[in-house]
Each structure stands twice: as structure tokens, then as C-alpha cells.
Short mmCIF file of C-alpha atoms in Angstrom, two decimals:
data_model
loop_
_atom_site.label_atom_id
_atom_site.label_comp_id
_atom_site.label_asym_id
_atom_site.label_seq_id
_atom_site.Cartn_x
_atom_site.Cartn_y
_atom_site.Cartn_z
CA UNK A 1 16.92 2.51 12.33
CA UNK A 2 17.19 6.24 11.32
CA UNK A 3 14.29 8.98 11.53
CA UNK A 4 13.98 10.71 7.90
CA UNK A 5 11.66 12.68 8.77
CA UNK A 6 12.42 16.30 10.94
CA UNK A 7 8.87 17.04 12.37
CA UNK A 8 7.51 14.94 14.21
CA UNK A 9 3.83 16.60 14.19
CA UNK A 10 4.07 15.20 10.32
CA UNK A 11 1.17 13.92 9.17
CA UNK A 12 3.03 10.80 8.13
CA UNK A 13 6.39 9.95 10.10
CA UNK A 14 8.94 8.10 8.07
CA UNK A 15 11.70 6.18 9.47
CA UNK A 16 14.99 4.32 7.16
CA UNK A 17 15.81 0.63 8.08
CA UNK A 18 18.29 -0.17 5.51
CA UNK A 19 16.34 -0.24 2.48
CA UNK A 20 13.30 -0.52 4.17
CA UNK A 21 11.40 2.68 5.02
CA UNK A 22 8.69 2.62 7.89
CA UNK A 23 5.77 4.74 7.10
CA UNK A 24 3.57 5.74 10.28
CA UNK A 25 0.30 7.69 10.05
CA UNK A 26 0.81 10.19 12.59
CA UNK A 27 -2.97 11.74 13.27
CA UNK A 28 -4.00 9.60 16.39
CA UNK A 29 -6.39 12.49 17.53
CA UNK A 30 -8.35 12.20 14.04
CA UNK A 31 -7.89 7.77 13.83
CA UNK A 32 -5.33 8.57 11.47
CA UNK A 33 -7.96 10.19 9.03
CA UNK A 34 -6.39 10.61 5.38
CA UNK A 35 -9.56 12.79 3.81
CA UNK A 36 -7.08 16.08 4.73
CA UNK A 37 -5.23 18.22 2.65
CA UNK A 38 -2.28 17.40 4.43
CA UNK A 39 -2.21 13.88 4.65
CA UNK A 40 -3.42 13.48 0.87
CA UNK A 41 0.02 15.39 0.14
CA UNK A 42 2.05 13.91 2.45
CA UNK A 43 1.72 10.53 1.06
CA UNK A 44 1.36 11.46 -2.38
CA UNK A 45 5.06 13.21 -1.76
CA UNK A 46 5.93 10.26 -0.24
CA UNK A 47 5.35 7.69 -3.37
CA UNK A 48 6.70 10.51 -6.06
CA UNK A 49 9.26 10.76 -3.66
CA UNK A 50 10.52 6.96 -3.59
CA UNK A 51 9.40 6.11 -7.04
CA UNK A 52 13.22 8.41 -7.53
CA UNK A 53 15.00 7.15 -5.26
CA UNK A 54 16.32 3.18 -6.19
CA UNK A 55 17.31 3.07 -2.67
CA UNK A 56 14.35 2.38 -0.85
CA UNK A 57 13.18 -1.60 -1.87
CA UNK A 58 9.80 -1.71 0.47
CA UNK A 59 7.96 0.23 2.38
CA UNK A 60 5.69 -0.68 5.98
CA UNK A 61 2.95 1.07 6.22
CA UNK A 62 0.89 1.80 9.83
CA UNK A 63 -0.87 3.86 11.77
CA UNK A 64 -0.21 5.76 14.92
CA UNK A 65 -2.18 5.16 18.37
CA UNK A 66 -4.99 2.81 18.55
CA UNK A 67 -6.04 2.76 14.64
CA UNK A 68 -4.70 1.98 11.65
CA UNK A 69 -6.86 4.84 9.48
CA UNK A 70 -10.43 5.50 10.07
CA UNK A 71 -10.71 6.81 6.47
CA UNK A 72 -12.55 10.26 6.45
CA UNK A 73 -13.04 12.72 9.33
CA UNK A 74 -16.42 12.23 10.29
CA UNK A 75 -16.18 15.38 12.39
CA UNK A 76 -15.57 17.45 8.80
CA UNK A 77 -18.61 15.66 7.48
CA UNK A 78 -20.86 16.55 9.63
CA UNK A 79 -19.28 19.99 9.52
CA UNK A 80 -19.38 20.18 6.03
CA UNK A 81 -15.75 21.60 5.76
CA UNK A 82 -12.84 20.88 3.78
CA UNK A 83 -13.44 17.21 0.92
CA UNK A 84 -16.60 17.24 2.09
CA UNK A 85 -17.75 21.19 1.58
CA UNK A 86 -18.81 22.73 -1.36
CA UNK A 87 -22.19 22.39 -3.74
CA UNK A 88 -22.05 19.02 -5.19
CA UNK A 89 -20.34 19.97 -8.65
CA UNK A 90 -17.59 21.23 -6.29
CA UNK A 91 -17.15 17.96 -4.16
CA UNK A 92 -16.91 16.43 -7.03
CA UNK A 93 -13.67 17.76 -8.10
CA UNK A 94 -12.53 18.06 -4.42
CA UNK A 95 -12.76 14.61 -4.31
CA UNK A 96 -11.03 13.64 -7.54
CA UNK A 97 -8.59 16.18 -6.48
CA UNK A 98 -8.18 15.23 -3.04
CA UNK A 99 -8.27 11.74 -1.92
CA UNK A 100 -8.92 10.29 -5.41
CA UNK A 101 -4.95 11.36 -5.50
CA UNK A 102 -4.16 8.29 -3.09
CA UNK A 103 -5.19 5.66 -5.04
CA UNK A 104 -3.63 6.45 -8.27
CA UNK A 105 -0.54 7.75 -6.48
CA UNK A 106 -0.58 3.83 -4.55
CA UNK A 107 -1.38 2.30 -8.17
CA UNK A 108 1.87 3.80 -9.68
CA UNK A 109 4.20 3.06 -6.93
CA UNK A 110 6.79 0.94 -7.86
CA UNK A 111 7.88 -0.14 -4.50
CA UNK A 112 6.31 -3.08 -2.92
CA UNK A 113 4.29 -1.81 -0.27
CA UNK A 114 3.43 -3.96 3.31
CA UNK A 115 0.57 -2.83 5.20
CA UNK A 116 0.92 -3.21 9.14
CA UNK A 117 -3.07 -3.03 10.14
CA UNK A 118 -2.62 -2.22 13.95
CA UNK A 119 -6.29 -1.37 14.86
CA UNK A 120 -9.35 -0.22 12.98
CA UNK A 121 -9.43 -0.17 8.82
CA UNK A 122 -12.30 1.70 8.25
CA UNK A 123 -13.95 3.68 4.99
CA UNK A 124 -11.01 5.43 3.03
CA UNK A 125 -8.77 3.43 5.65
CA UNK A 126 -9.93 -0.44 4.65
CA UNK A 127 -9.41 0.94 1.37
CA UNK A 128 -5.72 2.38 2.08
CA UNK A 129 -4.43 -0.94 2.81
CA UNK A 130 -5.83 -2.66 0.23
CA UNK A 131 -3.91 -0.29 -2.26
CA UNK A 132 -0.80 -1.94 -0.65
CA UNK A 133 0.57 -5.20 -2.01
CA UNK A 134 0.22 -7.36 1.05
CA UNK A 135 -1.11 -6.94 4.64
CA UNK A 136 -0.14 -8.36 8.08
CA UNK A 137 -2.91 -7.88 10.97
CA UNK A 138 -2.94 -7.34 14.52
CA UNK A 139 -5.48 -9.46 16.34
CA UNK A 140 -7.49 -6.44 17.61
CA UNK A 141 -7.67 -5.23 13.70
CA UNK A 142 -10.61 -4.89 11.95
CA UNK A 143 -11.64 -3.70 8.21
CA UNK A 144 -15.00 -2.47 7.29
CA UNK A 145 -15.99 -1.34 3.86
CA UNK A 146 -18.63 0.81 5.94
CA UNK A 147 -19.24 3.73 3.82
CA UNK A 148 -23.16 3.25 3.67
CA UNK A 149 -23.12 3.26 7.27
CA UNK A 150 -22.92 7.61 6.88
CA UNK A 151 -25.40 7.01 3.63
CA UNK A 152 -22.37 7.06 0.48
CA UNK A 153 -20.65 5.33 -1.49
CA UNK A 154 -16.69 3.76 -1.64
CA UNK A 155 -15.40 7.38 -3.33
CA UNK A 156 -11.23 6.18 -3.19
CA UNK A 157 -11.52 3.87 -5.34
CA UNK A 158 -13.03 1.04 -2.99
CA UNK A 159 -15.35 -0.85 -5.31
CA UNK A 160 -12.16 -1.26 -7.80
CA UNK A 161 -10.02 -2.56 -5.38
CA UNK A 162 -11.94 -4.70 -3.45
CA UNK A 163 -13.19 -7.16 -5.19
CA UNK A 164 -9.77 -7.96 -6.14
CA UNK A 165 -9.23 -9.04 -2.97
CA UNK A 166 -11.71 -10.70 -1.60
CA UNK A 167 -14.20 -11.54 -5.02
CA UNK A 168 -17.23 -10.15 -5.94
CA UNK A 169 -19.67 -12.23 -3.64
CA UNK A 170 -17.51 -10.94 -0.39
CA UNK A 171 -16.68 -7.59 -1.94
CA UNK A 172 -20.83 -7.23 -2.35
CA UNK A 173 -21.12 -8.03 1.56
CA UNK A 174 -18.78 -5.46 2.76
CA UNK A 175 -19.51 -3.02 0.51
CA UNK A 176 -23.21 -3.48 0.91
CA UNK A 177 -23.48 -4.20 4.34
CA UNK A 178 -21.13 -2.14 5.95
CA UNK A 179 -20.15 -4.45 8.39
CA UNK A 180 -16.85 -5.30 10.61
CA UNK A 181 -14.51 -7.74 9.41
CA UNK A 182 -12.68 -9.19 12.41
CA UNK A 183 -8.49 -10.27 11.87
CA UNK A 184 -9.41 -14.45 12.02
CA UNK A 185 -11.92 -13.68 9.05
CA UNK A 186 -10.06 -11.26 7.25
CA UNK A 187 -7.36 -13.36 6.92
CA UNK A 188 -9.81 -16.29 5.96
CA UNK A 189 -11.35 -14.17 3.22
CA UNK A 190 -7.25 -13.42 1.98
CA UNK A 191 -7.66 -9.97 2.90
CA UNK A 192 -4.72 -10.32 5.17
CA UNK A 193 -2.02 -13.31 4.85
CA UNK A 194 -1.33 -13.29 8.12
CA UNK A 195 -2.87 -11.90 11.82
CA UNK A 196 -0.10 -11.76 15.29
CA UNK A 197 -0.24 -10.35 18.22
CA UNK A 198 0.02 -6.62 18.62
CA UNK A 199 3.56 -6.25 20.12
CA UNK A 200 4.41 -8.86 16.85
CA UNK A 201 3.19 -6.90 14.02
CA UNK A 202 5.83 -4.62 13.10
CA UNK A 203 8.40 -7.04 13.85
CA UNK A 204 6.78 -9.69 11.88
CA UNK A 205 5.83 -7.23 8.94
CA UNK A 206 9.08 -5.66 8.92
CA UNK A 207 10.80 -9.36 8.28
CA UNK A 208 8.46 -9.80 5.41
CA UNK A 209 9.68 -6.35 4.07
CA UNK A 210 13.68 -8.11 4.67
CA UNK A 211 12.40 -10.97 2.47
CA UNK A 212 11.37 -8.49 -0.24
CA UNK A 213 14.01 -6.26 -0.15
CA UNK A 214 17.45 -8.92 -0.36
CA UNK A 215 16.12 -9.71 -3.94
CA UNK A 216 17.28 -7.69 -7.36
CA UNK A 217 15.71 -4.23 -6.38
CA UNK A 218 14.84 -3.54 -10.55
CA UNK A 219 13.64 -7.29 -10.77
CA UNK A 220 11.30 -6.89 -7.70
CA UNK A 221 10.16 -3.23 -9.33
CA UNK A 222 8.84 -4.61 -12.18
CA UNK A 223 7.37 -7.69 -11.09
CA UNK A 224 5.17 -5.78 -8.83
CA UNK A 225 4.75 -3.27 -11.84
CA UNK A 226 3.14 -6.84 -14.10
CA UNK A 227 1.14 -7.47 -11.22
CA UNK A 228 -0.47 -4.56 -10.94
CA UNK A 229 -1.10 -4.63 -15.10
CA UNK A 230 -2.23 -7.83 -15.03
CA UNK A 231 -5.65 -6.97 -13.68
CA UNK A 232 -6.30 -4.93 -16.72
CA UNK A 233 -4.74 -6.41 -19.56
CA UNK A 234 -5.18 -8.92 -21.88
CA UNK A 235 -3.00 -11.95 -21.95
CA UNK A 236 -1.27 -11.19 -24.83
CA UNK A 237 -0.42 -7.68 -23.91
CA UNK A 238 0.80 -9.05 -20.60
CA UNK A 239 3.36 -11.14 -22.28
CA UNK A 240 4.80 -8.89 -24.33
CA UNK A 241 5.05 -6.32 -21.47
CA UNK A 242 6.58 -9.43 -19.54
CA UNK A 243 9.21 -9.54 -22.47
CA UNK A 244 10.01 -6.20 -22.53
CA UNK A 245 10.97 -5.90 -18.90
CA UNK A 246 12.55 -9.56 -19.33
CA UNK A 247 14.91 -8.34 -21.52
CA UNK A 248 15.96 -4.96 -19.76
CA UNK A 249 16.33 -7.78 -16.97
CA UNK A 250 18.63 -9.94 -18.42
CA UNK A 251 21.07 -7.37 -19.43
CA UNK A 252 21.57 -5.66 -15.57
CA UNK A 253 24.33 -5.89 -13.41
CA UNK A 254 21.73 -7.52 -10.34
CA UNK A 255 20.70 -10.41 -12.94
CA UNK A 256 24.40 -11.53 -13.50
CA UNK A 257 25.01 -11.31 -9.66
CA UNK A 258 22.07 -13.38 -9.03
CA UNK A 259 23.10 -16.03 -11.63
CA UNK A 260 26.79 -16.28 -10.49
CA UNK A 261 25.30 -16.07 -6.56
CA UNK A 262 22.82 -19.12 -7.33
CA UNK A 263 25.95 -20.92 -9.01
CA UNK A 264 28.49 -21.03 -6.08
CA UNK A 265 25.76 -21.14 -3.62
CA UNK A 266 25.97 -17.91 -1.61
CA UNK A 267 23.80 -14.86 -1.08
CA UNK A 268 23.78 -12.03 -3.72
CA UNK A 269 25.29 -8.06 -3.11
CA UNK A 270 22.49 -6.65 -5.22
CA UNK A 271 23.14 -2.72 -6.57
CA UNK A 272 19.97 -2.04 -8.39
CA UNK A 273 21.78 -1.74 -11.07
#
């Protein structure tokens, strides 16, 4: 495994494993808050910056220290500072241009994206890992939609995303309630597909990442790419997207690898090409 990134007081730490790059959030003294300038950009940077580069197939996603991301800094809240200063007309486009940037930088990322949930998913942090594509748990993980706990509202994108998780009955429940979601339930509700042990979890999600990234690198891009349209469109549009891309498919190099590797029974050398 090789460290790509030089600093480690970085906001977000990455490290290369193959094709595989391990994301950390690196603010242990804040929970891993993301509601700061720095981390906003840092992870926006980070998507623009493999959405370029064909390279990287999947990326695993955690959190420093004890928590996975305890969404905003409730110590800037209180303090009125930074996302959450301002007269309201002002918060208002802080917040679309601040952490409103996450979730539509998450939405148009084109690599598959595994959430490690090590601790606490709280706020702006349940909400980060549900902008990934799948999510392992640690047993001492929790996620709590908890926003009207502090007296607001989900303002990343929260009451978009999930429902599509966990359905509008459970969605309602967090959202309205506020309350923890322990690992055994979370995975219940399909907010996680799996919960280990906490010396597991990064192993374990990092093997799921493996299984991801050995297949067709364009293939895998644009499957997750009709996923993600697939909770907006129509049928109909859907399948003609899904010929488009079928047909860009069909004619790379990866597709005729994959057809000659299926035929004489042996794993593929895929190129992204």
C-alpha cells in the first residue's frame, strides 16, 4: 500500500492499494466533522480528481479515531461561525455552497464508492455514507439521522437519500425522531450489508473493494453511472441510456478480454480500455 497523500494533517488522508484508493477522514479532534471549508474541498478535489484518472476502480471510505463523521461541528453552531454564520439569506448560499457541494460531487462520481462506518454516523455524517454505493459496519457503529435533535432539518441532501435506503416508513423514523440506529439494525433495515468486528472492517471492506475492482473498469463505471439514473428516470429513458453505454461497451478492448477470458476459463487482464 502506498501513501498519496504528502501531509498528513490533511483533512482527508488518501492511501493507493492497487487500484483501490483508501480514503480516511483525518479530523479526529472535530469526529471527523465535514461542515468545514476544508474538508468540503478536500473531498470535492478528491472525486473531480478520480473521476480523471481511469486508474483508480473503487474507493474505501472511513474515518479517523473513534468516529466515522459526526456531520457538522456543533462547536461552530453554537458559535455561529463559518456554514453556520451569516443572516439567514447568507446561510443559505453558504450552505448550497458549502456542504451542499458533497452530495452532488458523491452523485457524479463515477467510481464505486465503499463506506467503512468505524464508529458514529451522525447528521451530515449518516448522510456521507449513504452517498456511497455500499457500506460495511463495525459493531460499535451507529447512524442517526439526528438533525432535529439541534432543532433543523437534513440540509446535505438527507431526506433525498434516505429513503432510498431504508423506505419512506423507516426514512420518516430517523428523520423524525432523531434517534440511534445500532450496526445489528442497520444492517436489518439494509442500511449496511454487512456489520464485523472492528479490527475486521477495513480488511473485510477492502476485499469487497478487490471484488469490484478485477471487473472491466469502463463496464463497472457505467453500471454504477445507470444505477444512480435509475432513481430518476423513467423506464424508457433508462433503456435507451442502457443501450447507449451497451454499445460503447461492446466495442472496448476490456469487453473482448472478458469474452475470450470467460471462453478458456481463466481470469481477465482488464486495461480500461
Amino acid at each position: 500500500m502506498t501513501d498519496t497523500t504528502p501531509e498528513p494533517t490533511s483533512p482527508l488522508l488518501v492511501t493507493r492499494d492497487g487500484a483501490i484508493e483508501i480514503w480516511t477522514l483525518n479530523s479526529p479532534e472535530t469526529r471527523n466533522a465535514i461542515s468545514g471549508d476544508d474538508m468540503i474541498d478536500a473531498l470535492v478535489a478528491g472525486i473531480e480528481r478520480v473521476n480523471r484518472d481511469t486508474s483508480v476502480r473503487v474507493i474505501v471510505l472511513t474515518g479517523a479515531g473513534s468516529a466515522f463523521s459526526a456531520g457538522g461541528n456543533v462547536k461552530d453552531m453554537a458559535a455561529g461561525v463559518g456554514l453556520f454564520g451569516g443572516a439567514s439569506h447568507q446561510q443559505r448560499v453558504g450552505y448550497r455552497d458549502g456542504i451542499q457541494r458533497i452530495p452532488r460531487a458523491f452523485y457524479t462520481c463515477e467510481v464505486p464508492i465503499v463506506a467503512a462506518v468505524n464508529g458514529p454516523a451522525v447528521g451530515a455524517g449518516c448522510d456521507l455514507s449513504l452517498m456511497c454505493d455500499l457500506r460495511i459496519a463495525s459493531t460499535s457503529a451507529f447512524f442517526a439521522e439526528s438533525f432535529v435533535k439541534l432543532g433543523i432539518i437534513p440540509g446535505d441532501g438527507g431526506a433525498w437519500l434516505l429513503p432510498r435506503i431504508v423506505g419512506p416508513a423507516r426514512a420518516a423514523e430517523m428523520a423524525l425522531t432523531g434517534d440511534r440506529v445500532d450496526a445489528a439494525t442497520a444492517l436489518e433495515w439494509g442500511i449496511v450489508s454487512r456489520v464485523v468486528p472492528p479490527d475486521e472492517l477495513l480488511s473485510e471492506a477492502t476485499e469487497l473493494a478487490r471484488r469490484i475492482a478485477v471487473n472491466p473498469p469502463i463496464a463497472v463505471r457505467m453500471a454504477k453511472k445507470l444505477l444512480r439514473e435509475a432513481q430518476h428516470q423513467s423506464l424508457d429513458q433508462l433503456l435507451e441510456m442502457s443501450a447507449t453505454m451497451q454499445a460503447i461497451a461492446h466495442h472496448t478492448e476490456d469487453h473482448r478480454e472478458a469474452v475470450s477470458a470467460f471462453i478458456e476459463r481463466r481470469d481477465g487482464n482488464y486495461t480500461g480500455n
